[in-house]
Amino acid sequence: MKIIIKKSYSKIAVCCALSFMLWACGGSDTAPASPPVVTTPLPPVTPPPPPPEPKVVVGYGDGFTEISSSGINYKQGYLFPKSVAEGNSSQQHPEDFAGGAAAGDYDNDGDIDVFIVRGDIGPNLLYQNDGTGHFVDVALQAGLAYTKSASQNYRHSGPTFADMDGDGDLDLFIGGIEFDPAFIYSNNGDGTFTNVTSGSGIDLLSTQFTLSSAFGDYDGDGDLDMFLTHWGNPVDIEAPGDTGHLWRNDSVDGNIKFTDVSKITGVTAALLIQPKAGSALGDNHDYSFTPNFADINNDGWLDLLVTGDFSTSRVLTNNRNGSFSNATDEKVIIDDSGMGAAVADFDNDGDLDWFVSAITGPLWPIGNRFYLNTDGQFSNGSVLAAININTGTSQQKSSWGWGSCAADFDSDGNLDIYMTNGFPYSFSDNNISFDFNLDTTRVFMGLGDATFEEKSADLGLNDTHSSRTVVCADFDNDGDIDVLQLHRDEINAASLFRNDIQQNNALSIKLTMPGHKNSFAIGARIYLKAGGITQMREITLGSNFTAQNPSTQFFGLGTIDIVDSIRVVWPDGTETLRTNVSSGQSLTISKP
């Protein structure tokens, strides 16, 4: 209840004014003075006490629970795998790390579905969610099970759901490895897909490997362009031509069409700067792994962060004229084995920071990297961030990081980092011994100031699966972020971990732009103000490494019940504002 105290200032003011007027107009100087007006001062008003500061419940409740009955159950593999000498990392091959998942609501029923590629030992998998985190494979009915023939599959990697034709539903891109083709499938809006690769421009892609994909409107024309990575692809450094990295969306009247613009935009020249360190395949190869469109300098235009192996990670700033400039500070961006990425505002200061997963251990001292963004410039925040394990045995300190994602798992208002680990490689001599097959997952819980604490054991997530990629999403619609981790276990190549922390409030927000080609507002930003802190999320269809998170955004609120404001900045710069919003909701905000 709010108590309002009214002060009787008006009567006192009138009395004082009349007394002054009588004295001033009284006549001669000898006239007796008017009696003084005696006023009794009002007692001081004690302001009401400030509302208690919102608190955050500390601890992780029941942590995460692996769900064995989710319906996601498959094996990963190849009918004729390429021979690689056991324990020889110099002969690593994309079959060891290709694969991945696309996550999104392809059937528009309000929950997150998952499409998974799993080598060529069986069909692709389209897991339809029943709304509670239980899944049924409907790939065959949807027309996505096989790509080579009616009963055979090509070898695939890096699938992504994105509305490429602007009709309001999610289409599907699938990359290929070992010279197998990439594909585009158009969503028919009835639960089925049609192969529209022929004539799409992607049928001209001739790279040997396509690992990951991402979508964003880099040229500001209202539709979604595409970026592809091609680790291991041989290139002609002297005359590379178009390299199949950046694809401009030229779709017309619902017909999906892309054009390779890698060379004319400056992307090719930036990405093919050869590594300074020794590389697995030698010079004249592309080592790009994980792409993300991200507005790193807050100018409203999407830049590019490309995570690459062997010191080839790149920062490309958008020139706002259809081209990019290489803005990589080679004294700062020095991850020597960059693989996965998580791009987000980890310190709640309104710009996007960049976590890069890598190999870390006695022979890889640079390890994971945390690049802190200040006014569009990255600096090395890795040491303070504590995103490498520096104590314990060589095995405990070592990890071979792959897929990573940013999410507020405990809903405390601070973004966390999930990182998968593992590789079929071990090494030992008199001084050093480790086995990357025994890597545990790493979960770095954010403290809100670009520092983290590793808490995988406390969360029940310190498994030893040899994992490659991860999807972070609310699969069971209960208001918190669950984890789908893809690995190479021979019994089941995936684990679904349900979030059972359930201690703090949260809010989820989905953006839509009906009537626009960019129907899910990719590139828009949400600013949520609560408890004296402003959290920012940029809507992306980026890559964690061969996988994506859906575009719905989650905001942890601690014990806050009412959000002060939600401000949406749409891709065209217009804004929508909502105030006094209750927590615990799943909001959909549509552009007017």
Coordinates of C-alpha atoms in Angstrom, one line a residue:
M1 CA 0.0 0.0 0.0
K2 CA 1.3 3.5 -0.8
I3 CA 0.7 6.2 1.8
I4 CA 0.6 9.7 0.5
I5 CA 1.1 12.6 3.0
K6 CA -0.3 16.0 1.9
K7 CA 1.3 19.1 3.3
S8 CA -0.8 22.3 4.0
Y9 CA 1.7 24.6 2.4
S10 CA -1.0 26.8 0.6
K11 CA -2.6 28.3 3.7
I12 CA 0.7 29.2 5.3
A13 CA 1.9 30.8 2.0
V14 CA -1.3 33.0 1.8
C15 CA -0.9 34.2 5.4
C16 CA 2.7 35.1 4.9
A17 CA 1.9 37.0 1.7
L18 CA -0.9 39.1 3.3
S19 CA 1.3 40.0 6.3
F20 CA 4.0 41.2 4.0
M21 CA 1.6 43.3 2.0
L22 CA 0.2 45.0 5.1
W23 CA 3.6 45.9 6.4
A24 CA 4.8 47.2 3.0
C25 CA 1.8 49.5 2.5
G26 CA 1.4 50.7 6.1
G27 CA 2.2 54.6 5.6
S28 CA 4.8 56.4 7.7
D29 CA 8.0 55.1 9.1
T30 CA 6.7 55.7 12.6
A31 CA 3.7 53.4 12.2
P32 CA 3.7 50.6 14.7
A33 CA 5.2 47.3 13.3
S34 CA 2.8 44.6 12.4
P35 CA 2.8 41.8 14.8
P36 CA 5.0 39.0 13.6
V37 CA 3.3 36.0 12.1
V38 CA 4.2 32.9 14.1
T39 CA 4.1 29.7 12.2
T40 CA 4.6 26.3 13.6
P41 CA 6.9 24.2 11.4
L42 CA 5.5 21.0 10.1
P43 CA 7.1 17.9 11.6
P44 CA 9.6 16.3 9.3
V45 CA 8.2 13.7 7.0
T46 CA 10.0 10.4 7.1
P47 CA 10.2 8.9 3.6
P48 CA 9.1 5.4 3.2
P49 CA 11.9 2.8 3.4
P50 CA 13.2 1.8 -0.1
P51 CA 11.9 -1.5 -1.4
P52 CA 14.2 -4.4 -0.6
E53 CA 16.8 -5.2 -3.2
P54 CA 15.9 -8.3 -5.2
K55 CA 18.0 -11.2 -4.2
V56 CA 19.2 -14.2 -6.1
V57 CA 18.9 -17.7 -4.7
V58 CA 22.4 -19.1 -4.4
G59 CA 23.0 -22.7 -5.3
Y60 CA 21.8 -25.1 -8.0
G61 CA 18.9 -27.0 -6.5
D62 CA 18.7 -30.4 -8.1
G63 CA 21.0 -29.3 -10.9
F64 CA 20.4 -31.2 -14.2
T65 CA 18.9 -34.6 -14.8
E66 CA 19.7 -36.7 -17.8
I67 CA 16.4 -37.9 -19.4
S68 CA 16.7 -41.4 -20.9
S69 CA 13.1 -41.5 -22.1
S70 CA 13.1 -38.3 -24.2
G71 CA 12.7 -40.3 -27.5
I72 CA 16.0 -38.9 -28.9
N73 CA 18.0 -42.1 -29.5
Y74 CA 20.3 -42.8 -32.4
K75 CA 23.9 -43.7 -33.4
Q76 CA 26.4 -41.6 -35.2
G77 CA 28.8 -43.1 -37.8
Y78 CA 29.9 -43.7 -41.4
L79 CA 29.5 -46.7 -43.6
F80 CA 33.1 -46.4 -44.9
P81 CA 35.0 -44.2 -42.5
K82 CA 38.2 -42.6 -43.6
S83 CA 41.2 -44.3 -42.0
V84 CA 43.0 -42.2 -39.4
A85 CA 45.9 -43.5 -37.3
E86 CA 44.7 -44.0 -33.7
G87 CA 46.1 -41.3 -31.4
N88 CA 47.4 -39.2 -34.2
S89 CA 45.9 -35.7 -34.0
S90 CA 47.8 -34.5 -37.0
Q91 CA 45.6 -36.8 -39.1
Q92 CA 42.3 -35.5 -37.7
H93 CA 39.5 -35.5 -40.2
P94 CA 36.0 -33.9 -40.4
E95 CA 34.4 -37.2 -40.0
D96 CA 35.6 -37.0 -36.4
F97 CA 33.8 -33.8 -35.7
A98 CA 31.1 -33.2 -38.3
G99 CA 27.4 -33.6 -37.6
G100 CA 25.2 -31.3 -35.6
A101 CA 21.7 -30.2 -35.0
A102 CA 19.2 -27.5 -36.0
A103 CA 16.8 -26.4 -33.3
G104 CA 13.5 -24.4 -33.8
D105 CA 9.8 -24.6 -34.0
Y106 CA 9.5 -25.8 -37.6
D107 CA 5.8 -26.7 -37.2
N108 CA 4.8 -23.5 -35.4
D109 CA 3.1 -25.3 -32.5
G110 CA 4.9 -23.4 -29.8
D111 CA 7.7 -25.8 -28.8
I112 CA 11.3 -26.5 -29.9
D113 CA 11.9 -29.3 -32.4
V114 CA 15.3 -30.7 -33.4
F115 CA 16.8 -31.9 -36.7
I116 CA 19.9 -34.0 -36.4
V117 CA 22.4 -35.3 -38.9
R118 CA 24.3 -38.5 -37.9
G119 CA 26.7 -39.5 -40.7
D120 CA 25.5 -41.9 -43.4
I121 CA 24.8 -45.0 -41.4
G122 CA 21.1 -44.1 -41.3
P123 CA 18.5 -41.5 -42.1
N124 CA 18.6 -37.9 -40.8
L125 CA 16.3 -37.4 -37.8
L126 CA 13.6 -34.8 -37.3
Y127 CA 12.5 -35.0 -33.7
Q128 CA 9.1 -33.4 -33.2
N129 CA 8.4 -32.1 -29.7
D130 CA 5.1 -32.9 -28.0
G131 CA 5.5 -29.8 -25.9
T132 CA 6.8 -31.5 -22.8
G133 CA 10.3 -32.4 -24.0
H134 CA 9.4 -35.8 -25.4
F135 CA 10.2 -36.4 -29.1
V136 CA 9.1 -38.5 -32.0
D137 CA 11.1 -38.9 -35.2
V138 CA 9.0 -37.7 -38.2
A139 CA 11.9 -37.2 -40.7
L140 CA 10.5 -39.7 -43.2
Q141 CA 7.0 -38.2 -43.2
A142 CA 8.5 -34.7 -43.5
G143 CA 10.6 -35.6 -46.5
L144 CA 14.0 -35.1 -44.7
A145 CA 15.1 -38.6 -43.9
Y146 CA 17.4 -39.3 -46.9
T147 CA 19.2 -37.0 -49.3
K148 CA 21.1 -39.4 -51.6
S149 CA 18.3 -41.7 -52.6
A150 CA 15.1 -43.1 -51.1
S151 CA 17.0 -45.2 -48.7
Q152 CA 20.6 -43.7 -48.5
N153 CA 22.1 -40.6 -47.0
Y154 CA 25.0 -38.3 -47.9
R155 CA 27.4 -37.2 -45.2
H156 CA 26.2 -34.0 -43.6
S157 CA 27.1 -31.3 -41.1
G158 CA 26.0 -27.9 -39.7
P159 CA 22.2 -27.8 -40.3
T160 CA 20.3 -24.6 -39.5
F161 CA 16.6 -23.7 -39.4
A162 CA 16.0 -20.2 -40.9
D163 CA 13.1 -18.5 -42.8
M164 CA 15.0 -18.1 -46.1
D165 CA 12.0 -17.2 -48.3
G166 CA 10.3 -14.9 -45.8
D167 CA 7.0 -16.8 -45.5
G168 CA 6.9 -17.1 -41.7
D169 CA 8.1 -20.6 -41.2
L170 CA 11.5 -22.2 -40.8
D171 CA 13.3 -23.7 -43.9
L172 CA 16.4 -25.9 -43.5
F173 CA 20.0 -25.8 -44.7
I174 CA 22.2 -28.9 -44.5
G175 CA 26.0 -28.8 -45.3
G176 CA 27.9 -31.7 -46.8
I177 CA 31.4 -33.2 -46.2
E178 CA 33.7 -35.3 -48.3
F179 CA 32.5 -33.5 -51.5
D180 CA 28.9 -34.6 -50.7
P181 CA 26.4 -31.8 -51.6
A182 CA 24.7 -29.3 -49.4
F183 CA 20.9 -28.9 -49.5
I184 CA 18.2 -26.4 -48.9
Y185 CA 14.7 -27.6 -48.0
S186 CA 11.7 -25.2 -48.1
N187 CA 9.1 -25.6 -45.4
N188 CA 5.7 -26.2 -46.9
G189 CA 3.8 -25.0 -43.8
D190 CA 2.1 -28.3 -43.3
G191 CA 4.8 -30.3 -41.5
T192 CA 6.6 -31.3 -44.7
F193 CA 9.6 -30.0 -46.6
T194 CA 10.5 -29.8 -50.3
N195 CA 14.0 -30.1 -51.7
V196 CA 14.6 -26.8 -53.5
T197 CA 18.4 -27.1 -53.8
S198 CA 18.4 -27.1 -57.6
G199 CA 18.6 -23.6 -58.9
S200 CA 19.1 -22.2 -55.4
G201 CA 22.8 -21.3 -56.0
I202 CA 23.8 -23.7 -53.3
D203 CA 23.9 -26.4 -55.9
L204 CA 27.0 -24.6 -57.3
L205 CA 28.8 -24.9 -54.0
S206 CA 31.9 -27.1 -54.7
T207 CA 33.8 -27.1 -51.4
Q208 CA 35.0 -30.4 -50.0
F209 CA 33.7 -29.7 -46.5
T210 CA 30.9 -27.5 -45.1
L211 CA 30.9 -27.7 -41.4
S212 CA 28.7 -24.9 -39.9
S213 CA 26.2 -22.3 -41.0
A214 CA 24.7 -19.1 -39.7
F215 CA 22.1 -16.5 -41.0
G216 CA 21.7 -12.8 -40.7
D217 CA 20.8 -9.7 -42.8
Y218 CA 24.3 -8.3 -43.4
D219 CA 23.2 -5.9 -46.2
G220 CA 20.1 -4.5 -44.6
D221 CA 17.7 -5.4 -47.4
G222 CA 15.3 -7.3 -45.1
D223 CA 16.1 -10.9 -45.8
L224 CA 18.4 -13.5 -44.3
D225 CA 21.8 -14.0 -45.9
M226 CA 24.0 -17.1 -45.1
F227 CA 27.5 -17.7 -43.9
L228 CA 29.2 -21.2 -44.3
T229 CA 32.5 -22.5 -42.9
H230 CA 34.7 -25.0 -44.6
W231 CA 37.4 -26.4 -42.3
G232 CA 39.8 -28.6 -44.4
N233 CA 38.8 -27.3 -47.8
P234 CA 41.9 -26.9 -50.1
V235 CA 42.1 -23.4 -51.6
D236 CA 44.2 -21.6 -54.1
I237 CA 45.7 -18.8 -52.1
E238 CA 46.9 -16.9 -55.2
A239 CA 43.6 -17.0 -57.0
P240 CA 40.9 -18.2 -54.6
G241 CA 37.8 -16.8 -56.4
D242 CA 34.6 -17.1 -54.5
T243 CA 35.1 -19.4 -51.6
G244 CA 31.6 -20.3 -50.6
H245 CA 31.6 -18.4 -47.3
L246 CA 29.1 -15.5 -47.6
W247 CA 25.9 -16.0 -49.6
R248 CA 23.6 -13.1 -50.3
N249 CA 19.9 -13.9 -50.3
D250 CA 18.4 -13.1 -53.7
S251 CA 15.1 -14.9 -53.2
V252 CA 12.1 -13.6 -55.2
D253 CA 8.5 -14.6 -54.9
G254 CA 9.1 -17.4 -52.5
N255 CA 11.8 -19.0 -54.6
I256 CA 14.9 -19.4 -52.5
K257 CA 18.0 -18.2 -54.2
F258 CA 21.5 -17.4 -52.9
T259 CA 24.6 -15.9 -54.6
D260 CA 28.2 -16.4 -53.4
V261 CA 29.6 -12.9 -52.7
S262 CA 32.6 -14.0 -50.6
K263 CA 35.2 -12.3 -52.8
I264 CA 33.5 -9.0 -53.6
T265 CA 32.6 -8.4 -50.0
G266 CA 36.2 -8.9 -48.8
V267 CA 35.4 -12.0 -46.8
T268 CA 37.6 -14.3 -48.9
A269 CA 40.7 -12.2 -48.5
A270 CA 40.2 -11.9 -44.7
L271 CA 39.6 -15.6 -44.1
L272 CA 42.4 -17.0 -46.2
I273 CA 45.2 -15.3 -44.4
Q274 CA 47.3 -18.3 -43.7
P275 CA 48.0 -19.6 -40.2
K276 CA 51.3 -18.6 -38.6
A277 CA 51.4 -21.8 -36.5
G278 CA 51.7 -25.3 -37.8
S279 CA 48.4 -26.7 -39.1
A280 CA 47.1 -30.2 -39.5
L281 CA 46.7 -30.1 -43.2
G282 CA 49.4 -27.6 -44.1
D283 CA 49.1 -24.3 -45.9
N284 CA 46.6 -23.6 -48.6
H285 CA 43.6 -24.8 -46.6
D286 CA 40.6 -23.2 -45.1
Y287 CA 40.4 -23.6 -41.3
S288 CA 37.1 -21.8 -40.5
F289 CA 34.9 -23.6 -38.0
T290 CA 32.1 -21.5 -36.4
P291 CA 30.4 -18.4 -37.9
N292 CA 28.3 -15.8 -36.1
F293 CA 26.6 -12.6 -37.4
A294 CA 26.8 -10.1 -34.5
D295 CA 26.7 -6.3 -34.2
I296 CA 29.9 -5.9 -32.2
N297 CA 30.1 -2.1 -32.5
N298 CA 26.5 -1.2 -31.9
D299 CA 26.0 0.6 -35.1
G300 CA 22.9 -1.4 -36.2
W301 CA 24.8 -3.4 -38.9
L302 CA 25.7 -7.1 -38.5
D303 CA 29.4 -7.8 -38.4
L304 CA 31.0 -11.3 -38.6
L305 CA 32.9 -13.3 -35.9
V306 CA 34.4 -16.4 -37.5
T307 CA 36.1 -18.9 -35.2
G308 CA 38.9 -20.7 -36.9
D309 CA 41.5 -23.3 -36.2
F310 CA 45.3 -22.7 -36.1
S311 CA 45.1 -18.9 -35.2
T312 CA 42.7 -18.1 -38.0
S313 CA 39.8 -16.6 -36.0
R314 CA 38.6 -13.3 -37.6
V315 CA 36.7 -10.2 -36.7
L316 CA 35.1 -8.7 -39.8
T317 CA 33.3 -5.3 -39.4
N318 CA 30.5 -4.3 -41.7
N319 CA 31.3 -1.3 -43.9
R320 CA 27.6 -0.6 -44.3
N321 CA 28.0 -0.7 -48.1
G322 CA 27.8 -4.5 -48.7
S323 CA 31.4 -5.2 -47.8
F324 CA 33.5 -6.1 -44.8
S325 CA 36.9 -5.0 -43.4
N326 CA 39.3 -7.3 -41.5
A327 CA 39.4 -5.7 -38.0
T328 CA 41.2 -8.6 -36.3
D329 CA 43.7 -7.4 -33.7
E330 CA 46.3 -10.2 -34.1
K331 CA 47.8 -9.3 -30.7
V332 CA 44.5 -10.1 -29.0
I333 CA 42.7 -12.7 -31.2
I334 CA 45.2 -15.4 -30.7
D335 CA 43.2 -18.6 -30.0
D336 CA 45.4 -21.1 -31.7
S337 CA 42.8 -23.9 -31.9
G338 CA 39.5 -22.0 -32.0
M339 CA 36.5 -24.3 -32.6
G340 CA 33.2 -23.4 -31.0
A341 CA 31.8 -20.0 -30.0
A342 CA 29.4 -18.3 -27.6
V343 CA 28.6 -14.6 -28.5
A344 CA 26.6 -12.6 -25.9
D345 CA 26.7 -9.7 -23.4
F346 CA 28.2 -11.6 -20.5
D347 CA 28.9 -8.5 -18.4
N348 CA 25.6 -6.7 -19.0
D349 CA 27.2 -3.5 -20.4
G350 CA 25.3 -3.4 -23.6
D351 CA 27.7 -5.0 -26.1
L352 CA 28.5 -8.5 -27.3
D353 CA 31.5 -10.4 -25.9
W354 CA 33.0 -13.5 -27.6
F355 CA 33.9 -16.8 -26.0
V356 CA 36.0 -19.2 -28.1
S357 CA 36.4 -22.8 -27.1
A358 CA 39.7 -24.5 -27.9
I359 CA 42.2 -27.1 -26.9
T360 CA 43.8 -26.4 -23.5
G361 CA 46.4 -28.2 -21.5
P362 CA 50.2 -28.4 -20.9
L363 CA 50.9 -28.4 -24.7
W364 CA 48.2 -25.8 -25.5
P365 CA 48.8 -23.0 -23.0
I366 CA 46.6 -20.4 -24.7
G367 CA 43.5 -22.5 -24.3
N368 CA 40.0 -21.2 -24.3
R369 CA 39.7 -17.4 -24.9
F370 CA 37.3 -14.8 -23.6
Y371 CA 37.3 -11.6 -25.7
L372 CA 35.8 -8.7 -23.8
N373 CA 34.1 -6.0 -25.9
T374 CA 34.6 -2.3 -25.1
D375 CA 33.2 0.2 -27.6
G376 CA 33.5 -2.3 -30.4
Q377 CA 37.1 -3.3 -29.6
F378 CA 38.0 -6.7 -28.2
S379 CA 40.5 -7.2 -25.4
N380 CA 41.8 -10.3 -23.7
G381 CA 39.7 -11.1 -20.6
S382 CA 40.6 -14.7 -20.5
V383 CA 42.7 -14.7 -17.3
L384 CA 40.2 -12.8 -15.2
A385 CA 37.3 -14.8 -16.7
A386 CA 38.9 -18.0 -15.5
I387 CA 37.6 -20.1 -18.4
N388 CA 40.6 -22.5 -18.3
I389 CA 41.3 -25.0 -15.5
N390 CA 44.7 -24.3 -14.1
T391 CA 44.9 -26.7 -11.1
G392 CA 44.9 -30.4 -10.6
T393 CA 46.5 -33.1 -12.7
S394 CA 47.4 -32.7 -16.4
Q395 CA 44.2 -34.7 -17.2
Q396 CA 42.0 -32.3 -15.1
K397 CA 43.6 -29.3 -16.7
S398 CA 43.3 -30.6 -20.3
S399 CA 40.2 -30.3 -22.5
W400 CA 39.4 -30.4 -26.2
G401 CA 36.6 -27.9 -26.5
W402 CA 34.0 -27.9 -29.3
G403 CA 30.4 -26.6 -29.2
S404 CA 29.6 -23.8 -26.7
C405 CA 26.6 -21.8 -25.9
A406 CA 25.6 -18.8 -23.7
A407 CA 22.6 -19.2 -21.4
D408 CA 21.4 -18.2 -17.9
F409 CA 21.0 -21.7 -16.5
D410 CA 20.3 -20.6 -12.9
S411 CA 18.2 -17.6 -13.9
D412 CA 20.2 -15.2 -11.7
G413 CA 20.5 -12.5 -14.5
N414 CA 24.1 -13.5 -15.4
L415 CA 24.9 -15.5 -18.6
D416 CA 26.8 -18.7 -18.2
I417 CA 28.8 -20.8 -20.7
Y418 CA 28.4 -24.4 -21.6
M419 CA 31.3 -26.1 -23.4
T420 CA 31.4 -29.7 -24.8
N421 CA 34.7 -31.6 -24.8
G422 CA 36.4 -34.7 -26.1
F423 CA 38.4 -36.2 -29.0
P424 CA 39.9 -39.6 -29.8
Y425 CA 43.4 -38.6 -28.9
S426 CA 45.8 -39.4 -26.0
F427 CA 49.4 -38.7 -25.2
S428 CA 51.9 -39.6 -22.6
D429 CA 55.6 -39.3 -21.8
N430 CA 57.7 -39.1 -18.7
N431 CA 56.3 -35.7 -17.7
I432 CA 52.8 -35.4 -19.2
S433 CA 49.9 -37.8 -19.5
F434 CA 46.4 -37.1 -20.7
D435 CA 43.5 -38.7 -22.6
F436 CA 41.0 -36.4 -24.4
N437 CA 38.6 -39.3 -24.5
L438 CA 38.1 -38.7 -20.7
D439 CA 37.3 -35.0 -21.0
T440 CA 34.4 -33.7 -18.9
T441 CA 31.9 -31.1 -19.9
R442 CA 32.8 -27.6 -18.6
V443 CA 30.1 -25.3 -17.3
F444 CA 31.3 -21.8 -16.5
M445 CA 28.7 -20.0 -14.3
G446 CA 28.7 -16.3 -14.8
L447 CA 29.1 -13.8 -12.0
G448 CA 27.9 -10.9 -14.1
D449 CA 31.2 -9.1 -14.4
A450 CA 32.9 -11.2 -17.1
T451 CA 34.2 -13.6 -14.6
F452 CA 33.1 -17.2 -14.2
E453 CA 33.3 -20.3 -11.9
E454 CA 33.4 -23.8 -13.3
K455 CA 30.5 -25.7 -11.7
S456 CA 29.8 -28.7 -13.9
A457 CA 30.1 -31.2 -11.0
D458 CA 27.7 -29.2 -8.8
L459 CA 25.2 -29.1 -11.7
G460 CA 25.5 -32.8 -12.5
L461 CA 26.9 -32.1 -15.9
N462 CA 30.5 -33.4 -15.6
D463 CA 30.0 -36.3 -17.9
T464 CA 32.8 -37.9 -19.9
H465 CA 31.1 -38.3 -23.2
S466 CA 33.3 -37.4 -26.2
S467 CA 31.1 -34.6 -27.2
R468 CA 31.1 -32.2 -30.2
T469 CA 28.2 -29.9 -30.0
V470 CA 25.3 -28.5 -27.9
V471 CA 21.9 -26.9 -28.1
C472 CA 20.7 -24.8 -25.2
A473 CA 16.9 -24.3 -25.2
D474 CA 13.7 -24.8 -23.1
F475 CA 12.7 -28.1 -24.6
D476 CA 10.0 -28.9 -22.0
N477 CA 8.4 -25.4 -21.8
D478 CA 8.9 -25.0 -18.1
G479 CA 10.7 -21.7 -18.2
D480 CA 14.3 -22.6 -17.9
I481 CA 17.1 -23.7 -20.3
D482 CA 17.8 -27.4 -20.9
V483 CA 20.7 -28.9 -22.7
L484 CA 20.9 -31.3 -25.7
Q485 CA 24.5 -32.6 -26.0
L486 CA 25.6 -34.5 -29.1
H487 CA 28.5 -37.0 -28.7
R488 CA 29.7 -40.3 -30.1
D489 CA 28.5 -42.8 -27.5
E490 CA 27.9 -46.2 -29.2
I491 CA 24.6 -46.7 -27.4
N492 CA 23.0 -43.3 -27.9
A493 CA 24.9 -40.4 -29.5
A494 CA 22.9 -37.7 -27.6
S495 CA 22.1 -36.8 -24.1
L496 CA 19.2 -34.5 -23.1
F497 CA 19.7 -32.9 -19.7
R498 CA 16.6 -31.4 -18.0
N499 CA 17.1 -28.2 -15.9
D500 CA 15.9 -28.9 -12.4
I501 CA 17.4 -25.9 -10.6
Q502 CA 14.0 -24.1 -10.3
Q503 CA 14.9 -21.4 -7.8
N504 CA 14.7 -18.0 -9.6
N505 CA 12.2 -16.2 -11.7
A506 CA 12.7 -15.8 -15.5
L507 CA 11.0 -14.4 -18.6
S508 CA 11.1 -15.7 -22.2
I509 CA 10.6 -13.4 -25.2
K510 CA 10.0 -14.4 -28.8
L511 CA 10.0 -11.7 -31.5
T512 CA 8.1 -11.8 -34.8
M513 CA 7.7 -9.4 -37.7
P514 CA 4.6 -10.5 -39.6
G515 CA 4.6 -9.4 -43.2
H516 CA 8.4 -9.0 -43.3
K517 CA 10.9 -11.4 -45.0
N518 CA 12.9 -11.4 -41.8
S519 CA 9.9 -12.9 -40.0
F520 CA 11.7 -13.8 -36.7
A521 CA 13.5 -10.4 -36.3
I522 CA 17.0 -11.8 -36.6
G523 CA 19.4 -9.0 -35.7
A524 CA 16.9 -7.2 -33.4
R525 CA 17.8 -6.5 -29.8
I526 CA 15.9 -6.8 -26.5
Y527 CA 16.9 -4.6 -23.6
L528 CA 15.3 -5.8 -20.3
K529 CA 15.6 -3.5 -17.3
A530 CA 15.0 -4.9 -13.8
G531 CA 16.6 -4.6 -10.4
G532 CA 18.9 -1.8 -11.6
I533 CA 20.5 -3.9 -14.3
T534 CA 19.8 -3.9 -18.0
Q535 CA 20.2 -7.2 -19.8
M536 CA 20.6 -7.3 -23.6
R537 CA 20.1 -10.0 -26.0
E538 CA 20.6 -9.9 -29.8
I539 CA 18.4 -12.3 -31.8
T540 CA 20.7 -14.5 -33.8
L541 CA 20.7 -17.7 -35.9
G542 CA 24.4 -18.3 -35.3
S543 CA 26.4 -21.4 -34.7
N544 CA 27.6 -23.0 -31.4
F545 CA 29.7 -25.3 -33.7
T546 CA 27.7 -27.4 -36.2
A547 CA 24.5 -26.5 -34.2
Q548 CA 22.2 -23.5 -33.4
N549 CA 20.0 -22.4 -30.5
P550 CA 16.5 -21.2 -31.3
S551 CA 15.8 -17.5 -31.6
T552 CA 13.6 -17.3 -28.4
Q553 CA 15.5 -15.4 -25.6
F554 CA 15.5 -16.1 -21.9
F555 CA 16.1 -13.6 -19.1
G556 CA 16.9 -14.7 -15.6
L557 CA 15.4 -12.4 -12.9
G558 CA 16.5 -13.7 -9.5
T559 CA 13.5 -13.0 -7.1
I560 CA 12.3 -10.1 -9.2
D561 CA 8.5 -10.3 -9.9
I562 CA 8.0 -7.2 -12.0
V563 CA 10.3 -6.1 -14.8
D564 CA 10.6 -2.3 -15.1
S565 CA 10.8 -2.2 -18.9
I566 CA 11.4 -4.2 -22.1
R567 CA 12.7 -2.3 -25.0
V568 CA 12.9 -3.9 -28.4
V569 CA 15.0 -2.3 -31.1
W570 CA 13.9 -3.8 -34.4
P571 CA 16.3 -4.4 -37.3
D572 CA 15.1 -1.2 -39.0
G573 CA 15.9 0.9 -35.9
T574 CA 12.3 1.4 -34.7
E575 CA 11.4 0.5 -31.1
T576 CA 8.7 -1.1 -29.0
L577 CA 8.5 -0.4 -25.3
R578 CA 6.6 -2.4 -22.6
T579 CA 6.7 -1.5 -18.9
N580 CA 5.7 -3.2 -15.6
V581 CA 5.9 -6.8 -17.0
S582 CA 5.3 -9.7 -14.7
S583 CA 7.9 -12.4 -14.6
G584 CA 7.1 -16.1 -15.3
Q585 CA 5.7 -15.4 -18.8
S586 CA 6.5 -16.5 -22.3
L587 CA 5.9 -13.4 -24.3
T588 CA 5.6 -12.9 -28.0
I589 CA 6.2 -9.4 -29.1
S590 CA 5.3 -8.5 -32.7
K591 CA 6.5 -5.5 -34.7
P592 CA 3.6 -3.1 -35.2

